[in-house]
Structure formats: structure tokens, C-alpha cells
XYZ file of C-alpha atoms in Angstrom:
531
model
C 40.787 -127.898 135.722
C 40.555 -125.737 132.663
C 43.043 -123.027 132.069
C 41.781 -119.430 132.147
C 40.511 -118.185 128.831
C 42.938 -116.060 126.954
C 41.933 -112.420 126.802
C 40.029 -111.559 123.647
C 42.187 -110.133 120.923
C 40.683 -107.336 118.911
C 41.566 -106.459 115.374
C 41.157 -102.790 116.336
C 43.541 -101.319 118.961
C 42.262 -101.831 122.494
C 41.788 -98.084 123.117
C 39.701 -97.782 119.956
C 37.741 -100.937 120.797
C 36.788 -99.553 124.215
C 35.313 -96.350 122.753
C 33.728 -97.972 119.692
C 30.167 -97.106 120.762
C 31.075 -93.463 121.343
C 32.681 -93.455 117.889
C 29.466 -94.904 116.459
C 27.583 -91.999 118.048
C 29.856 -89.471 116.324
C 29.457 -91.288 113.000
C 25.681 -91.207 113.397
C 25.814 -87.453 114.074
C 27.698 -87.021 110.791
C 25.176 -89.238 109.032
C 22.378 -87.301 110.682
C 23.060 -84.030 108.924
C 23.411 -85.671 105.506
C 20.011 -87.374 105.788
C 18.469 -84.580 107.858
C 18.987 -82.169 104.985
C 16.650 -83.952 102.597
C 14.042 -84.727 105.253
C 13.958 -81.055 106.291
C 13.733 -79.939 102.661
C 10.758 -82.236 102.055
C 8.683 -80.192 104.514
C 9.968 -76.901 103.083
C 9.203 -77.547 99.398
C 5.728 -76.020 99.600
C 7.132 -72.869 101.251
C 9.945 -72.587 98.691
C 7.369 -72.911 95.887
C 5.460 -69.916 97.298
C 6.204 -66.620 95.496
C 8.630 -64.123 97.078
C 9.045 -62.819 99.703
C 7.740 -65.937 101.501
C 9.591 -68.331 99.207
C 11.410 -68.406 95.879
C 8.442 -69.123 93.630
C 10.042 -72.393 92.485
C 8.088 -74.509 90.008
C 7.559 -78.219 90.618
C 10.327 -79.140 88.195
C 12.681 -76.681 89.939
C 11.769 -78.259 93.280
C 12.589 -81.689 91.891
C 15.968 -80.362 90.711
C 16.629 -78.709 94.074
C 16.373 -82.178 95.620
C 18.038 -84.095 92.789
C 20.985 -81.712 92.312
C 22.046 -82.892 95.755
C 21.331 -86.583 95.247
C 22.871 -86.868 91.772
C 26.163 -85.205 92.737
C 26.103 -87.295 95.889
C 25.579 -90.548 93.970
C 27.977 -89.712 91.145
C 30.921 -88.938 93.418
C 30.425 -91.577 96.122
C 32.819 -94.106 94.606
C 35.601 -91.611 94.076
C 34.981 -90.276 97.590
C 35.200 -93.793 98.979
C 38.463 -94.426 97.136
C 39.908 -91.122 98.331
C 38.985 -92.085 101.864
C 40.694 -95.466 101.402
C 43.794 -93.684 100.060
C 44.079 -90.477 102.132
C 42.451 -91.627 105.361
C 38.761 -91.845 106.147
C 38.875 -89.385 109.047
C 40.488 -86.648 106.922
C 37.999 -87.140 104.095
C 35.082 -87.231 106.525
C 36.069 -83.923 108.129
C 36.686 -82.305 104.731
C 33.278 -83.447 103.510
C 31.573 -82.025 106.582
C 33.227 -78.635 106.057
C 32.151 -78.467 102.378
C 28.641 -79.532 103.361
C 28.485 -76.786 105.994
C 29.645 -74.096 103.559
C 27.123 -75.261 100.942
C 24.360 -75.165 103.553
C 25.172 -71.565 104.510
C 25.173 -70.502 100.847
C 21.898 -72.332 100.127
C 20.222 -70.540 103.040
C 20.720 -67.172 101.316
C 19.868 -68.218 97.736
C 18.190 -65.454 95.761
C 16.594 -67.660 93.089
C 15.696 -71.302 92.393
C 18.760 -71.576 90.122
C 21.081 -70.484 92.946
C 19.433 -72.925 95.325
C 19.942 -75.768 92.838
C 23.620 -74.842 92.462
C 24.315 -74.623 96.187
C 22.460 -77.876 96.757
C 24.945 -79.469 94.350
C 27.783 -78.133 96.561
C 26.108 -79.740 99.553
C 25.921 -83.009 97.608
C 29.659 -82.763 96.961
C 30.355 -82.576 100.693
C 27.844 -85.300 101.544
C 29.479 -87.665 99.035
C 32.614 -87.669 101.199
C 30.704 -88.034 104.479
C 28.393 -90.986 103.886
C 30.853 -93.690 102.732
C 33.416 -92.703 105.334
C 30.954 -93.261 108.204
C 30.323 -96.890 107.264
C 33.977 -97.500 106.391
C 35.092 -96.301 109.842
C 32.347 -98.404 111.439
C 33.543 -101.551 109.645
C 37.098 -100.956 110.874
C 36.152 -100.172 114.482
C 33.751 -103.083 115.098
C 34.567 -106.784 114.994
C 32.685 -108.858 112.436
C 30.314 -110.399 115.011
C 29.212 -106.909 116.161
C 28.945 -105.393 112.684
C 25.293 -106.391 112.026
C 24.217 -104.792 115.323
C 26.287 -101.663 114.652
C 24.959 -101.383 111.094
C 21.420 -101.790 112.455
C 21.969 -98.892 114.855
C 23.578 -96.909 112.019
C 20.510 -97.590 109.852
C 18.342 -96.519 112.774
C 20.164 -93.196 112.608
C 18.575 -92.724 109.189
C 15.206 -93.161 110.873
C 16.175 -90.653 113.557
C 17.117 -88.092 110.909
C 13.887 -88.704 109.020
C 12.022 -88.286 112.317
C 13.533 -85.040 113.551
C 14.073 -83.489 110.109
C 10.438 -82.684 109.263
C 9.686 -81.571 112.830
C 12.770 -79.353 112.938
C 11.980 -77.989 109.482
C 8.366 -77.342 110.414
C 9.370 -75.505 113.604
C 11.893 -73.357 111.726
C 9.409 -72.496 108.966
C 6.785 -71.515 111.536
C 9.206 -69.064 113.181
C 11.858 -68.077 110.596
C 12.370 -67.695 106.859
C 12.742 -70.686 104.519
C 16.573 -70.444 104.463
C 16.728 -71.431 108.134
C 16.172 -75.083 107.134
C 19.663 -75.014 105.577
C 21.374 -72.717 108.059
C 20.574 -75.127 110.906
C 23.140 -77.561 109.432
C 26.058 -75.252 110.255
C 26.176 -75.655 114.075
C 25.682 -79.424 113.714
C 28.673 -79.542 111.365
C 30.821 -77.609 113.874
C 29.892 -80.029 116.682
C 30.477 -83.116 114.515
C 33.927 -81.927 113.388
C 34.989 -81.199 116.980
C 33.910 -84.646 118.188
C 35.526 -86.286 115.171
C 38.885 -84.691 115.909
C 38.670 -85.920 119.507
C 37.335 -89.477 119.205
C 37.495 -91.010 115.738
C 40.635 -92.907 114.658
C 41.940 -92.635 111.130
C 42.152 -95.656 108.834
C 42.975 -96.347 105.220
C 43.216 -99.175 102.701
C 46.804 -100.502 102.524
C 46.227 -101.154 98.817
C 43.908 -98.379 97.624
C 42.589 -98.280 94.096
C 43.215 -95.548 91.571
C 40.671 -92.800 90.942
C 38.495 -93.282 87.857
C 37.729 -89.785 86.499
C 36.270 -91.052 83.203
C 33.885 -93.321 85.067
C 32.807 -90.461 87.346
C 32.076 -88.161 84.395
C 30.157 -90.855 82.509
C 28.057 -91.866 85.533
C 27.132 -88.301 86.527
C 26.397 -87.277 82.916
C 24.250 -90.336 82.287
C 22.250 -89.917 85.477
C 21.688 -86.182 84.935
C 20.462 -86.744 81.346
C 18.175 -89.577 82.424
C 16.657 -87.649 85.334
C 16.352 -84.453 83.265
C 14.411 -86.337 80.600
C 12.062 -87.885 83.156
C 11.395 -84.567 84.919
C 10.899 -82.791 81.573
C 8.354 -85.421 80.548
C 6.352 -84.757 83.698
C 6.605 -80.997 83.212
C 5.242 -81.267 79.664
C 2.821 -84.108 80.536
C 4.134 -85.758 77.379
C 6.734 -88.524 77.523
C 6.653 -88.884 73.729
C 8.047 -85.380 73.159
C 11.211 -85.435 71.045
C 13.263 -83.613 73.688
C 12.121 -86.008 76.399
C 12.736 -89.194 74.402
C 16.108 -88.043 73.088
C 17.342 -86.931 76.518
C 16.288 -90.161 78.233
C 17.802 -92.155 75.358
C 21.070 -90.222 75.603
C 21.178 -90.804 79.360
C 20.688 -94.543 78.951
C 23.339 -94.637 76.203
C 25.890 -92.830 78.395
C 25.146 -95.174 81.304
C 25.612 -98.154 78.990
C 28.968 -96.692 77.912
C 29.827 -96.309 81.591
C 29.191 -100.023 82.207
C 31.301 -101.036 79.191
C 34.144 -98.738 80.267
C 34.056 -100.043 83.835
C 34.221 -103.660 82.630
C 37.353 -102.900 80.608
C 39.069 -100.616 83.124
C 41.811 -101.963 85.382
C 40.771 -99.456 88.107
C 36.972 -99.097 87.785
C 34.809 -96.958 90.058
C 32.400 -99.894 90.189
C 33.691 -103.436 89.962
C 30.818 -104.731 87.837
C 31.909 -108.335 88.422
C 30.272 -108.103 91.853
C 26.919 -107.938 90.103
C 27.436 -111.447 88.786
C 26.516 -112.491 92.315
C 22.701 -112.578 92.261
C 22.472 -112.132 96.040
C 24.537 -108.968 95.883
C 22.590 -107.577 92.906
C 19.213 -108.273 94.501
C 20.351 -106.521 97.683
C 21.308 -103.281 95.952
C 18.061 -103.360 93.941
C 16.100 -103.722 97.193
C 17.808 -100.799 98.898
C 17.312 -98.612 95.801
C 13.600 -99.397 95.759
C 13.177 -98.496 99.431
C 14.604 -95.031 98.796
C 12.671 -94.780 95.508
C 9.491 -95.159 97.546
C 10.608 -93.042 100.514
C 11.654 -89.980 98.509
C 8.759 -90.216 96.061
C 6.132 -90.603 98.777
C 7.386 -87.780 100.981
C 7.471 -85.514 97.923
C 3.748 -85.848 97.208
C 2.678 -86.433 100.843
C 3.843 -82.929 101.812
C 1.599 -81.344 99.166
C -1.277 -83.587 100.286
C -0.989 -82.589 103.942
C -0.249 -78.884 103.397
C -1.990 -77.914 100.142
C -5.034 -80.211 100.281
C -5.514 -80.787 104.018
C -4.272 -77.362 105.178
C -1.743 -78.446 107.807
C 1.176 -76.182 108.703
C 4.813 -77.220 108.063
C 5.268 -78.113 111.753
C 2.044 -80.150 111.800
C 3.203 -81.921 108.632
C 6.499 -82.742 110.313
C 4.623 -84.263 113.239
C 2.408 -86.253 110.878
C 5.528 -87.777 109.291
C 6.813 -88.878 112.699
C 5.403 -92.452 112.585
C 7.189 -93.062 109.259
C 10.504 -92.131 110.813
C 10.017 -93.445 114.338
C 9.207 -96.967 113.190
C 12.380 -97.063 111.104
C 14.384 -95.927 114.105
C 12.716 -98.538 116.347
C 12.677 -101.529 114.009
C 15.918 -101.079 112.042
C 18.220 -102.220 114.900
C 15.867 -105.158 115.614
C 15.411 -106.363 112.044
C 18.411 -108.661 112.441
C 16.362 -110.725 114.942
C 13.883 -111.617 112.206
C 16.756 -112.317 109.830
C 18.261 -114.725 112.380
C 14.942 -116.543 112.660
C 13.521 -116.427 109.125
C 16.448 -115.481 106.886
C 17.116 -112.600 104.497
C 14.681 -113.784 101.821
C 11.538 -113.917 103.991
C 12.331 -110.760 105.996
C 13.177 -108.566 103.006
C 10.361 -109.870 100.799
C 7.825 -109.263 103.572
C 9.209 -105.758 104.099
C 8.814 -104.873 100.422
C 5.279 -106.310 100.294
C 4.292 -104.199 103.310
C 5.824 -101.193 101.545
C 3.810 -101.958 98.388
C 0.588 -102.262 100.390
C 1.117 -98.929 102.133
C 1.855 -97.199 98.842
C -1.354 -98.619 97.399
C -3.183 -97.327 100.479
C -2.432 -93.757 99.384
C -4.797 -94.394 96.460
C -7.680 -94.554 98.976
C -7.012 -91.186 100.637
C -9.121 -88.144 99.823
C -9.665 -84.645 101.163
C -11.531 -85.684 104.322
C -10.020 -89.083 105.179
C -9.546 -89.368 108.980
C -5.959 -88.398 109.671
C -5.337 -91.471 111.843
C -5.526 -93.593 108.685
C -2.645 -91.632 107.169
C -0.709 -92.120 110.430
C -1.328 -95.880 110.332
C -0.097 -95.994 106.729
C 3.086 -94.114 107.677
C 3.652 -96.449 110.651
C 3.414 -99.595 108.541
C 5.495 -98.039 105.759
C 8.337 -97.274 108.168
C 8.203 -100.805 109.604
C 8.394 -102.307 106.112
C 11.342 -100.122 105.121
C 13.263 -100.987 108.302
C 13.005 -104.694 107.525
C 14.533 -104.130 104.109
C 17.318 -101.622 104.797
C 19.071 -103.392 107.668
C 19.294 -106.909 106.145
C 20.447 -105.730 102.735
C 22.933 -103.240 104.226
C 24.601 -106.113 106.095
C 24.676 -108.271 102.944
C 26.239 -105.490 100.886
C 28.849 -104.505 103.475
C 29.941 -108.074 104.225
C 30.104 -109.013 100.564
C 33.378 -107.125 100.106
C 36.662 -107.577 101.981
C 37.005 -105.436 105.106
C 39.748 -103.293 103.612
C 37.370 -102.327 100.800
C 34.812 -101.017 103.281
C 34.820 -97.578 101.655
C 33.907 -99.063 98.285
C 31.181 -101.248 99.808
C 29.702 -98.261 101.627
C 29.839 -96.186 98.468
C 28.129 -98.894 96.445
C 25.330 -99.202 98.996
C 24.807 -95.461 99.104
C 25.001 -94.975 95.341
C 21.958 -97.175 95.013
C 20.239 -95.388 97.890
C 20.771 -92.012 96.230
C 20.036 -93.127 92.684
C 16.902 -94.842 93.939
C 15.856 -91.657 95.760
C 16.621 -89.431 92.764
C 14.661 -91.691 90.424
C 11.830 -91.869 92.958
C 11.512 -88.085 92.924
C 11.988 -87.875 89.163
C 9.681 -90.738 88.179
C 6.945 -90.382 90.783
C 7.214 -86.582 90.709
C 6.832 -86.625 86.932
C 3.891 -89.038 87.071
C 2.315 -86.725 89.647
C 2.966 -83.648 87.489
C 1.654 -85.255 84.285
C -1.462 -86.661 85.955
C -2.151 -83.335 87.669
C -1.822 -81.332 84.450
C -4.145 -83.719 82.625
C -6.675 -83.441 85.455
C -6.663 -79.654 85.759
C -6.249 -78.460 82.156
C -9.993 -78.321 81.389
C -10.520 -76.018 84.381
C -7.785 -73.636 83.213
C -9.435 -72.878 79.876
C -10.601 -69.408 80.937
C -7.098 -68.286 81.872
C -4.892 -66.362 79.408
C -2.746 -68.778 77.324
C 0.500 -67.400 78.790
C -0.649 -68.168 82.345
C -2.398 -71.455 81.600
C 0.713 -73.631 81.167
C 2.466 -72.378 84.317
C -0.743 -72.645 86.383
C -1.137 -76.294 85.426
C 2.308 -77.492 86.504
C 1.471 -78.108 90.164
C -1.229 -77.566 92.757
C 0.778 -74.710 94.280
C 0.970 -72.955 90.903
C -2.800 -73.293 90.449
C -3.539 -72.041 93.969
C -1.243 -69.040 93.436
C -3.213 -68.059 90.312
C -6.517 -68.607 92.140
C -5.313 -66.341 94.947
C -4.457 -63.550 92.495
C -7.900 -63.844 90.849
C -9.723 -63.407 94.166
C -13.398 -64.400 94.078
C -13.140 -65.378 90.401
C -10.492 -67.932 91.280
C -12.427 -69.781 93.984
C -13.687 -72.544 91.637
C -10.049 -73.322 90.811
C -9.309 -74.302 94.428
C -11.751 -77.213 94.457
C -10.646 -78.264 90.980
C -6.989 -78.175 92.063
C -7.699 -80.382 95.092
C -9.581 -82.920 92.969
C -6.888 -82.996 90.291
C -4.141 -83.421 92.868
C -5.921 -86.278 94.657
C -6.382 -88.084 91.344
C -2.702 -87.516 90.503
C -1.625 -88.774 93.941
C -3.702 -91.939 93.527
C -2.124 -92.679 90.139
C 1.375 -91.975 91.467
C 0.886 -94.172 94.539
C -0.205 -97.142 92.424
C 2.877 -96.737 90.215
C 5.052 -96.790 93.312
C 3.250 -99.859 94.659
C 3.855 -101.695 91.389
C 7.591 -100.956 91.603
C 7.723 -102.249 95.196
C 5.964 -105.495 94.190
C 8.523 -105.976 91.416
C 11.279 -105.537 94.007
C 9.651 -108.124 96.281
C 9.675 -110.637 93.432
C 13.370 -109.964 92.769
C 14.477 -110.514 96.384
C 12.177 -113.522 96.822
C 13.886 -115.195 93.880
C 17.509 -114.236 94.481
C 18.164 -113.542 98.169
C 19.305 -116.492 100.304
C 16.931 -118.122 102.757
C 17.747 -119.038 106.319
C 21.369 -120.209 106.470
C 23.349 -122.215 109.026
C 25.198 -120.001 111.495
C 27.751 -122.432 112.907
C 31.112 -120.748 112.680
C 29.430 -118.406 110.178
C 31.044 -120.329 107.302
C 27.936 -121.001 105.279
C 26.655 -117.457 105.761
C 29.942 -115.967 104.701
C 29.956 -118.146 101.620
C 26.471 -116.943 100.648
C 27.591 -113.337 100.998
C 30.849 -113.757 99.131
C 30.944 -112.435 95.554
C 30.909 -115.248 93.028
C 34.321 -114.200 91.730
C 35.869 -114.776 95.167
C 34.452 -118.251 95.792
């Protein structure tokens, strides 16, 4: 006879282990508002670009900054936020971040100008920087290693849920309330999340936390802001050879290079650049950055396509974006099944190739394309993204020791946010430059002082056409044609970037690995310096 099996021993306390799925639900609620904010804003950008009193009259470049002020602060502070969570306790940092995010949301709702909105969005990014890494760090400490891939898949599905309900919620609010309601809605969610956090979530910390790296933080934020500013300015001017544009982009790249050198020499770096010697790890963070590059860039121009060209309302636009989000929510938790069968390399490469194909499909859309085609493109795009995000999130999180979970989470999310910021900056600037080049001949009859502003975006052109009345009607058709051409060019640029990403992961990610005892898999995921 065999002796009874010994009861399973859990690394987490038994009481915590029993409520781990409830804790995951609270963590996903916290994640929800961070991601929800950008997905809601994507539907609202057309309304915010409308002149007062309906909106703020924001230009396209100001809209890009309203989104990127959030993402750049978010990305620049993630590592320090992760380290503070490791040092002070992840629960404390998570609650503090939620409170700051809620205050920033309330202030953003009552912004009186685009500049105020940009500033308050930066405050929201500050709070979000402390929320995002703490959610994954708590997850990694609550779940055992064998359950982590499933938990991370569900966590990644929460991103899909936020992307799904964000545009619909934003569209509903814009149909019934003023534009600031898309920010004010965050406040009650924050209150609920904090209450549940105090009740359910255990605190944890790194027994050997690293020191904060203020020089690294300043260099990374400064470099990213200069780089993104230069890219956005180039799109605004439709001239990437302008001295201001070239010098700003060059300065940004130089500061980022100085950041890398400083981090290599520091004994307490924000980013341990030695991890990037591991090609598997590097390819994974590149893949996750490219997914968000595509996601943020596409939703930026898709909203103008559906609302400005096709004439759908904000709520209808939110519903049209539903397949993009729903497929991520459905497939993200199941992507690990394909990884188990085919390996990381095949699954992630296929996901990026599907993403590239759907981006290229936007180049075939025009003003009267049947809307079901757009829905099919969104469906396939979401499925492709889901089969990239889940596998690479697991690789990144398991590549670092468990006690460094905050740093691993921060690293993953830095590349998400930087990828998203660059997606908006690069694809938004390509869109702006291509649009200006396409519309400028039709603006020749306008006064010189109005001509430049009218050519920055389709909304700016339509606003001028509306003021001109009957004389402005020819501008509407010209604006639609110029925008469609600009969208086609932008989509092909995005597709090219996704193909490049597919090549990178096909070359460097591991194939199907043995799973016995998990030894071989763990070895593949281990940073080269730790082998």
C-alpha cells in the first residue's frame, strides 16, 4: 500500500493561497482603470479636437501629447515605482498609485485648455506607474509557478476587457455627457478598487530591494520626451528634415544612449542592461513593444476614420472596436495552449504576421467599404495580438527571480508604454504629414494664416469648411480623400514594422521545449548571466 500523499505545501500562506483568484480579480480591476483610460480617450479624441464648448479645440499634435504625456511619465517612472514597491510594500504602493490616478482623473475632467489636459494626464501617468507593476508583482507572489502562466493569461485578458469596455463606455458617456466625463468615470472605480485592496490583497516586498536610480529616471524620461517631441513635430510640419525636428530627435537619441551607458556603469541601475544579453529576453520585449506600437497607432487613426470619414457616433465607434478587444479577452488566456503545442517561436511569429496582415488591410479601406470588413480586420488583429502578448509576458516575468517580480513587471510595461507612445508619435506623425501633403493644394484659396492650421488634421479642415458654409463644401470631399490616402500610407508603415518584429522573434525566440520537470524551459528563460 502507498502512504497518503503529503498535503501540498504552498509558498504563499494557506489563507492567501485559498483566495488567490479573488485577489487576481482585484488586481485586474486595478489594471482595468489604467488601461481603460487610454481606450476611453481614443474614442474621445475627435470630440476633444472639436472647438469649445463641445470640446477643447485641440490640434492633432496636442491630442498626441494628451495621450503621450500619460504614457511617457508612465514608462519613465515604472522602474522606480517597481523598486519602491519592492522596498515599501507592493500593496501600499498600489493603493497610493490608485489615489494619485483618481485625483489626476478628476482634475483632467475639468481641464480648461489642451495644455491643462496634457498636464493632468501626466499626473494620471504618475499614479498609473505605481499601479501597473504592483499588480503583476503581487500576482507572481500569490500564485505558484505552475499556475503563473494561466494567471498571467487571465491578467492579459484583463487588458482585452479594458480595451473592450473602454470605447463603449466612452462612447456612451460622450453621447449623454460632456467630454470630461470620460475621465471622471475613473473616480468611482478607484474608490471600489482601493476598498477591495484593503480587504483582500496581502502585502509583499523584496527582502533585498535595490536602491532608487534618480539619474537614470531623469535621463530616460528626458530622452523619451525629446525623441517623441521631435517625431510629433516632424508630423506637424510635414517635414522631418527641419532643423528643429532633426536636432530634437538627435538630442533624444543621445540622451537615451547616455542613459544606457550610465545604467551599465551603475551599481544600482533602473534597468539591468545585462538582461538584454539574453536574445530570448530581448526579442520578447521587442515583440510586446511592437504589439502596443500597432494597437495605439491603429486606434488613433481608426477613430478618425469611423467618426470623421464614415460618420459614426462615439458610441457606435466604441461598438465597432469591440471585436478588437473581445478577441484579445477570449484568446489571451488560451494562447498558452498553442505555446504548449507549438512553442513560443511559432505562436508569437504567427501572431505578429497576422497583425501585419491586418494592418496592411487598412490600406484597402475607403469611404464606402462594407463595415463588416472593418469588423473582420479588428477581429483578426485582436487574435494576433493575444497570441503575442501572453507568451512574451510569461517569458519576461519568468526570466527574473521571483523576488524581483516588481522589476520584471516594470520592464515588461516600460516596453508596452514606450511602444504605445512611439506608435502614436510615429504613426500619428506619418498620418499628419501624409494628410497635409494630400490636402495642401485644396487649401490654396484660404488665407495664409488659416491655411497651416486647417491642414494639420481632418478635424481642423472640417472645422474650417463648416465656418465657410456653402463655400467650404468642396473641402469636405477633399479632406476625406486626403485622410484615406494618409491612413493607407500609415497602415503600410505599421505593417512593415510588424513584419520586422516577426523576423526578430522567429530568429531569437525558443522553439518548442521539453516540459519534463520544467528544467529545460526554465533554462531557456533564464538570463544568460545567471546560467
